[in-house]
Amino acid sequence: MPYTYEKRWAGLGALCLAMSIITLDNTVLDVALPSISTDLKASMSELQWIVDIYILFFASILITIGALGDQFGRKRFLKIGIVLFVLASLGAGLSTSTLELIFFRSLSGVGAAFIMPSTLSIITHMFTDSDERMKAIGLWSMIFGLSQGLGPLIGGFILEYTSWHWVFFINLPIGLVAFLYASWILPESHNKSAKADILGMVLCVLFLFALTYGIIEAGVSSWSDSSVRISLIIGLIFCAFFILWERRCSHAMIPFELFEKRTFTIPSFAIALIVFGMVGSMFFFSQLFQTVEGYSALEAGLLLMPMTLGVAVGSKYAPDVVKMYGAPLSIGGGMIISALGMAIFVFTIDVHMPLWAILGGFLIQGLGMGFSMPPSTDSIMGSIPKEKAGVGSALNDTTIELSAAMSIAILGSYVNRIYLLHVKEIDVDFTLLKRLKLRSKLPIQPSLRSMIMRLKAIFFILWIKPLLRESTTP
């Protein structure tokens, strides 16, 4: 059956739908974390693991899964991934403890690792014309950004009328439609000569988990804690073994020669920086809006919507910008625009941020992402031979997911550490808090909700108390 123009674009729709459930799942969870924290009594570090365990499994195995997909069939692996993801989502929605939820989130990460590399590799196989492929990847990037941005809004809508369990149950009907659609419309493609680097995958899993554990636990204890140092040292040792093995292996999980190509390295770096800022800001602000500002989950989702609008606009016009000014200017300009959005947050962050700063910052940040993502992704995929499309797609996805994982681990660790450093001061100044009508019990292992609520108290302690002292000084 010839793959006509209409069938190519219909197939792209199936790929975007399959990809959207795993990108949506990343951000739809953000607004649900306070509810999960209250219901399951999860600490800040446990909530970080609920988010990061998914990303770490996803990022650490998807390159090897991408190579296996090249070898045994990309469409087949896409369908396997959808089934795994749907079953894991069902288990996550039925979870009654943080341990169960973390387990099923890890299985979701495995399913996502089957889905994500298959999407871009099948796009590369279907769209052989460079201009047409650029448009297809631009649409793929737009759907990627939109599903990321729509996640908090959808999550907020779900929580407004149901419980956090439905944040996971929503994946079931979407996954079923994606499975049937992909089975009907997509072509099968493979590269029989492809080989998977299993040992490299194992070393990658070990060093990523050790480093992430060290970063997250540093927020609970400190960077000087012996367990944190041991974890980080183990992570670095496994990282060194991973690099040595990859340089010797004939079918390496990560072909290091790719990093010698500017068309691969620079776009990868651009994507990493933009995703680090986007995921970190969404993770933090979605909690700040609900537990400090007092917005509902739906209102918090609406406040994050300008980022989605920015991504949509930027992705739509990115191909035109590339044609007029070239890919390097589109990528670099997008990074600068995204950085300006972050700068607004840095200079206006407060207990009660002005609304213009919130909406403007997210809009500008999303616009920068929209301009950078399509040309960056196209440049990365264009740097890799077509027969290794699955590995190339997985490398691009790994960049995105590792940036997201490190953003949540580092930011969450920092916020948790700031809280614990000020808990004693809040205890000492409980009389002041009572006069300000901020009544609460202060647990040593706080849930996310209690932690963010105390952040408001910390602002009063650090800013209001010195002013009171100055006003009473003779």
XYZ file of C-alpha atoms in Angstrom:
474
model
C 0.000 0.000 0.000
C 1.629 3.306 -1.126
C 2.071 5.829 1.635
C 0.270 8.822 0.154
C 0.417 12.433 1.297
C -2.895 12.061 3.149
C -1.814 8.869 4.917
C 1.469 10.436 6.034
C -0.298 13.303 7.762
C -2.979 11.014 9.170
C -0.183 8.836 10.556
C 1.384 11.928 12.104
C -1.894 12.489 13.956
C -1.672 8.999 15.478
C 1.941 9.627 16.564
C 1.097 12.984 18.117
C -1.821 11.450 20.030
C 0.406 8.665 21.395
C 3.116 11.166 22.326
C 0.647 13.536 23.989
C -0.404 11.058 26.698
C 3.143 10.752 28.033
C 3.950 14.486 27.875
C 0.558 15.341 29.351
C 1.177 12.898 32.201
C 4.318 14.809 33.187
C 2.598 18.117 33.864
C -0.982 17.094 34.678
C 0.483 15.677 37.896
C 1.893 19.043 39.015
C -1.422 20.526 40.167
C -2.416 17.202 41.767
C 0.619 17.009 44.071
C -0.941 18.962 46.961
C -3.990 16.653 46.923
C -1.778 13.557 46.731
C 0.335 14.921 49.579
C -2.721 15.417 51.780
C -4.355 12.087 50.914
C -1.250 9.872 51.066
C 0.643 12.013 53.638
C 3.694 12.199 51.384
C 6.798 14.160 52.320
C 8.500 16.569 49.916
C 11.168 14.010 48.986
C 8.496 11.355 48.335
C 6.662 13.749 46.026
C 9.901 14.444 44.183
C 10.296 10.697 43.662
C 6.716 10.368 42.415
C 7.615 12.805 39.653
C 11.258 11.862 39.092
C 10.942 8.052 39.157
C 8.871 8.258 35.978
C 11.361 10.557 34.282
C 14.413 8.553 35.360
C 13.117 5.213 34.087
C 12.007 6.957 30.921
C 15.321 8.730 30.296
C 17.692 5.939 31.295
C 16.274 3.162 29.106
C 14.708 4.889 26.116
C 17.913 4.989 24.026
C 18.274 1.214 24.307
C 14.543 0.780 23.706
C 14.894 3.033 20.663
C 17.600 0.758 19.268
C 15.470 -2.330 19.971
C 12.582 -0.636 18.208
C 14.801 -0.043 15.179
C 15.665 -3.743 15.195
C 12.312 -5.404 15.911
C 9.789 -2.875 14.613
C 9.024 0.707 15.564
C 5.256 0.402 15.241
C 5.316 -2.793 17.332
C 7.224 -1.076 20.131
C 4.898 1.925 19.987
C 1.879 -0.333 20.565
C 3.645 -2.220 23.383
C 4.445 1.105 25.035
C 0.842 2.306 24.858
C -0.404 -0.905 26.521
C 2.227 -0.702 29.294
C 1.506 2.962 29.890
C -2.253 2.471 30.125
C -1.932 -0.458 32.570
C 0.555 1.476 34.718
C -1.788 4.496 34.758
C -4.595 2.256 35.963
C -2.388 0.970 38.789
C -1.294 4.510 39.715
C -4.902 5.676 39.916
C -5.766 2.776 42.238
C -2.742 3.330 44.524
C -3.367 3.736 48.257
C 0.189 4.573 49.363
C 3.150 6.569 48.112
C 5.159 3.358 47.651
C 2.516 1.906 45.341
C 2.253 5.159 43.422
C 6.038 5.388 42.980
C 6.103 1.777 41.715
C 3.388 2.318 39.100
C 4.945 5.616 38.065
C 8.163 3.732 37.331
C 6.199 1.323 35.106
C 4.679 4.342 33.351
C 8.217 5.498 32.630
C 9.014 2.141 31.028
C 5.919 2.409 28.837
C 6.817 5.972 27.856
C 10.305 4.785 26.842
C 8.669 2.464 24.293
C 6.417 5.216 22.927
C 8.550 8.353 22.636
C 11.473 7.215 20.408
C 9.076 5.379 18.113
C 7.216 8.598 17.299
C 10.126 10.607 15.894
C 11.734 7.610 14.196
C 8.479 6.783 12.362
C 8.153 10.454 11.361
C 11.667 10.324 9.885
C 10.733 7.137 8.029
C 7.441 8.532 6.646
C 8.579 12.052 5.709
C 11.599 11.780 3.422
C 11.358 15.296 1.950
C 13.320 17.718 4.164
C 10.796 20.590 3.977
C 7.870 18.291 4.652
C 9.741 16.635 7.511
C 10.474 20.056 9.049
C 6.756 20.900 8.989
C 5.890 17.495 10.480
C 8.439 17.875 13.277
C 7.210 21.439 13.837
C 3.680 20.124 14.349
C 5.032 17.328 16.570
C 6.912 19.925 18.659
C 3.819 22.113 18.904
C 1.712 19.187 20.157
C 4.526 18.313 22.569
C 4.548 21.833 23.988
C 0.768 22.149 24.009
C 0.272 18.875 25.856
C 2.909 19.946 28.398
C 1.190 23.297 28.869
C -2.360 21.936 28.902
C -1.447 19.398 31.593
C -1.959 21.753 34.577
C -5.258 23.049 33.145
C -6.613 19.539 32.534
C -5.363 18.440 35.941
C -7.012 21.438 37.577
C -10.316 20.728 35.815
C -10.198 17.076 36.938
C -9.451 18.025 40.550
C -12.218 20.627 40.534
C -14.852 17.924 40.038
C -13.216 14.603 40.986
C -10.156 13.337 42.889
C -6.454 13.067 42.051
C -6.954 9.409 41.018
C -8.593 10.580 37.779
C -5.394 12.382 36.794
C -4.178 8.877 35.906
C -7.481 7.335 34.820
C -7.780 9.955 32.039
C -4.926 8.163 30.240
C -7.038 5.038 29.721
C -9.471 6.285 27.020
C -6.745 8.350 25.302
C -4.435 5.323 25.243
C -7.143 3.077 23.815
C -7.876 5.499 20.961
C -4.150 5.952 20.266
C -3.611 2.162 20.151
C -6.453 1.570 17.692
C -5.511 4.575 15.554
C -1.826 3.565 15.373
C -2.713 -0.065 14.572
C -4.836 1.078 11.645
C -2.831 3.865 10.003
C 0.895 3.548 10.788
C 3.444 1.646 8.678
C 5.890 -0.838 10.152
C 9.593 -0.109 9.727
C 12.779 -1.561 11.153
C 16.520 -1.889 10.754
C 17.592 -5.528 11.175
C 21.246 -4.597 11.679
C 20.531 -2.460 14.778
C 21.903 -3.721 18.097
C 20.932 -2.759 21.644
C 23.496 -1.805 24.299
C 22.071 -3.616 27.341
C 25.115 -3.134 29.610
C 25.178 0.559 28.755
C 21.522 0.815 29.733
C 22.169 -0.831 33.124
C 25.113 1.497 33.859
C 23.019 4.485 32.811
C 20.186 3.488 35.178
C 22.617 3.036 38.080
C 24.433 6.337 37.724
C 21.274 8.391 37.143
C 19.482 6.924 40.162
C 22.495 7.360 42.445
C 22.990 11.000 41.429
C 19.281 11.820 41.716
C 19.014 10.145 45.132
C 21.962 12.206 46.360
C 20.482 15.474 45.093
C 17.028 14.833 46.568
C 18.350 13.628 49.934
C 20.623 16.677 50.168
C 17.443 18.717 50.519
C 16.351 16.583 53.486
C 19.673 16.443 55.331
C 22.549 18.443 53.789
C 25.234 18.218 51.123
C 27.747 17.288 53.825
C 25.732 14.261 54.983
C 27.677 11.005 54.549
C 24.843 9.156 52.766
C 24.466 12.012 50.280
C 28.184 12.072 49.553
C 28.367 8.284 49.158
C 25.396 8.317 46.777
C 26.935 11.074 44.644
C 30.328 9.345 44.581
C 28.717 6.044 43.525
C 26.824 7.913 40.821
C 30.007 9.501 39.489
C 31.823 6.145 39.515
C 29.059 4.469 37.519
C 29.007 7.496 35.203
C 32.736 7.021 34.546
C 32.219 3.301 33.846
C 29.339 4.206 31.523
C 31.471 6.641 29.515
C 34.384 4.172 29.271
C 32.070 1.384 28.092
C 30.316 3.602 25.566
C 33.641 4.622 24.008
C 34.666 0.967 23.588
C 31.330 -0.591 22.597
C 30.803 -1.162 18.861
C 27.029 -0.626 19.232
C 27.159 2.075 21.900
C 23.961 3.338 23.484
C 25.237 6.913 22.993
C 27.452 7.406 19.902
C 29.850 10.013 21.313
C 30.992 10.983 17.823
C 27.633 12.739 17.436
C 28.741 15.323 19.978
C 31.491 16.390 17.587
C 28.764 17.709 15.259
C 27.638 21.252 16.038
C 24.270 20.516 14.418
C 23.696 17.929 17.161
C 25.423 19.388 20.236
C 24.179 22.988 20.149
C 20.477 22.133 19.600
C 20.684 19.477 22.343
C 22.139 22.048 24.748
C 19.412 24.542 23.799
C 16.637 22.024 24.436
C 18.178 21.029 27.776
C 18.283 24.613 29.066
C 14.768 25.492 27.936
C 13.188 22.321 29.359
C 15.100 22.759 32.649
C 13.567 26.213 33.102
C 10.082 25.267 31.915
C 9.613 22.111 34.001
C 11.139 23.652 37.120
C 8.982 26.759 36.977
C 5.777 24.768 36.353
C 6.596 22.366 39.203
C 7.230 25.211 41.648
C 4.536 27.706 40.647
C 1.722 25.148 40.469
C 2.316 24.458 44.182
C 2.843 28.121 45.058
C -0.437 29.165 43.445
C -2.499 26.605 45.372
C -0.929 26.490 48.803
C 0.365 30.042 49.274
C -1.785 32.198 46.996
C -4.926 30.161 47.752
C -5.950 29.460 44.153
C -7.876 26.305 43.320
C -6.275 23.612 41.155
C -8.287 24.817 38.158
C -7.260 28.449 38.707
C -3.624 27.371 39.038
C -3.917 25.527 35.723
C -5.370 28.629 34.066
C -2.478 30.760 35.331
C -0.042 28.377 33.600
C -1.937 28.559 30.293
C 0.015 31.505 28.813
C 2.986 29.154 28.422
C 0.849 26.907 26.229
C -0.203 29.888 24.120
C 3.417 30.974 23.740
C 4.513 27.492 22.648
C 1.688 27.311 20.083
C 2.517 30.698 18.563
C 6.266 30.086 18.543
C 5.964 26.606 17.019
C 3.597 27.876 14.325
C 5.991 30.564 13.102
C 9.283 28.721 13.773
C 9.487 27.199 10.223
C 9.017 30.683 8.715
C 11.697 32.149 10.994
C 14.082 29.349 9.977
C 13.465 30.029 6.275
C 14.031 33.776 6.683
C 16.892 33.886 9.183
C 18.220 30.338 9.509
C 18.020 27.675 12.211
C 20.873 29.039 14.413
C 19.131 32.403 14.842
C 15.786 30.755 15.552
C 17.340 28.465 18.187
C 19.498 31.169 19.790
C 16.726 33.761 19.695
C 14.317 31.293 21.287
C 16.771 30.663 24.118
C 17.148 34.402 24.764
C 13.378 34.927 24.742
C 12.866 32.004 27.136
C 15.564 33.416 29.437
C 13.762 36.777 29.498
C 10.633 34.991 30.728
C 12.627 33.401 33.543
C 14.208 36.764 34.369
C 10.746 38.219 35.024
C 10.177 35.489 37.636
C 13.565 36.095 39.249
C 13.021 39.846 39.693
C 9.363 39.706 40.785
C 9.198 36.547 42.947
C 7.299 37.337 46.153
C 4.624 35.953 48.461
C 2.068 37.685 46.258
C 3.517 38.085 42.780
C 1.858 40.624 40.456
C -0.439 38.960 37.954
C 1.262 40.605 34.979
C 4.588 39.010 35.974
C 3.046 35.531 36.190
C 1.173 35.714 32.894
C 3.892 37.621 31.026
C 6.691 35.391 32.281
C 4.958 32.181 31.214
C 3.919 33.639 27.835
C 7.456 34.780 26.990
C 8.986 31.543 28.256
C 6.613 29.481 26.095
C 7.245 31.665 23.053
C 10.992 31.053 23.341
C 10.416 27.329 23.628
C 8.185 27.388 20.542
C 10.830 29.132 18.440
C 13.660 26.824 19.575
C 12.161 23.324 19.779
C 11.205 22.602 16.096
C 14.524 23.681 14.505
C 16.510 22.072 17.344
C 14.706 18.749 16.964
C 14.976 18.854 13.162
C 18.701 19.610 13.374
C 19.275 16.726 15.795
C 17.340 14.248 13.655
C 19.043 15.505 10.496
C 22.477 14.841 12.032
C 21.770 11.119 12.406
C 21.637 8.467 9.659
C 18.105 7.410 8.778
C 18.772 3.775 9.738
C 19.502 4.959 13.312
C 16.409 7.133 13.565
C 15.204 5.365 16.717
C 18.478 6.013 18.541
C 18.487 9.617 17.348
C 14.942 10.171 18.539
C 15.816 8.569 21.878
C 18.846 10.842 22.291
C 16.628 13.877 21.727
C 14.069 12.568 24.209
C 16.779 11.721 26.755
C 17.986 15.313 26.656
C 14.459 16.522 27.401
C 13.729 14.045 30.186
C 17.078 14.322 31.992
C 16.740 18.104 32.026
C 13.258 17.713 33.524
C 14.460 15.208 36.141
C 17.401 17.366 37.216
C 15.217 20.476 37.321
C 12.736 18.865 39.734
C 15.464 17.202 41.824
C 17.571 20.356 42.179
C 14.729 22.834 42.683
C 12.831 20.512 45.022
C 15.978 19.830 47.024
C 16.684 23.545 47.338
C 13.145 24.432 48.463
C 13.028 21.551 50.946
C 16.394 22.554 52.397
C 15.307 26.181 52.793
C 12.223 24.997 54.664
C 14.098 22.741 57.074
C 16.676 25.439 57.825
C 13.911 27.779 58.998
C 11.682 25.315 60.873
C 13.435 26.001 64.191
C 13.176 29.744 63.673
C 9.455 29.408 63.022
C 9.080 27.357 66.225
C 10.885 30.037 68.221
C 8.702 32.763 66.729
C 5.400 30.895 67.106
C 4.060 33.755 69.234
C 4.572 36.154 66.336
C 2.846 33.755 63.946
C -0.086 33.444 66.314
C -0.448 37.238 66.459
C -0.460 37.186 62.637
C -3.188 34.487 62.791
C -1.035 31.830 61.112
C -1.809 28.740 63.219
C -0.317 25.348 62.394
C 1.604 22.375 63.709
C 5.059 22.063 62.216
C 6.098 18.468 61.352
C 9.741 17.615 60.928
C 8.908 15.570 57.802
C 6.415 17.900 56.112
C 4.027 17.057 53.334
C 4.195 19.337 50.326
C 1.070 21.205 51.404
C 2.345 21.838 54.919
C 5.776 22.771 53.597
C 4.492 25.388 51.175
C 2.098 26.766 53.801
C 5.085 27.268 56.077
C 6.909 29.087 53.291
C 4.378 31.851 53.786
C 5.264 31.842 57.456
C 8.952 31.999 56.555
C 8.326 35.127 54.484
C 6.705 36.748 57.525
C 9.578 35.681 59.783
C 12.307 36.924 57.463
C 10.698 40.172 56.305
C 7.994 41.296 58.764
C 9.849 40.553 62.004
C 12.882 42.775 61.217
C 10.502 45.622 60.316
C 8.671 45.197 63.628
C 11.973 45.290 65.511
C 13.001 48.482 63.719
C 9.675 50.148 64.498
C 9.953 49.326 68.228
C 13.601 50.334 68.589
C 13.849 53.635 70.566
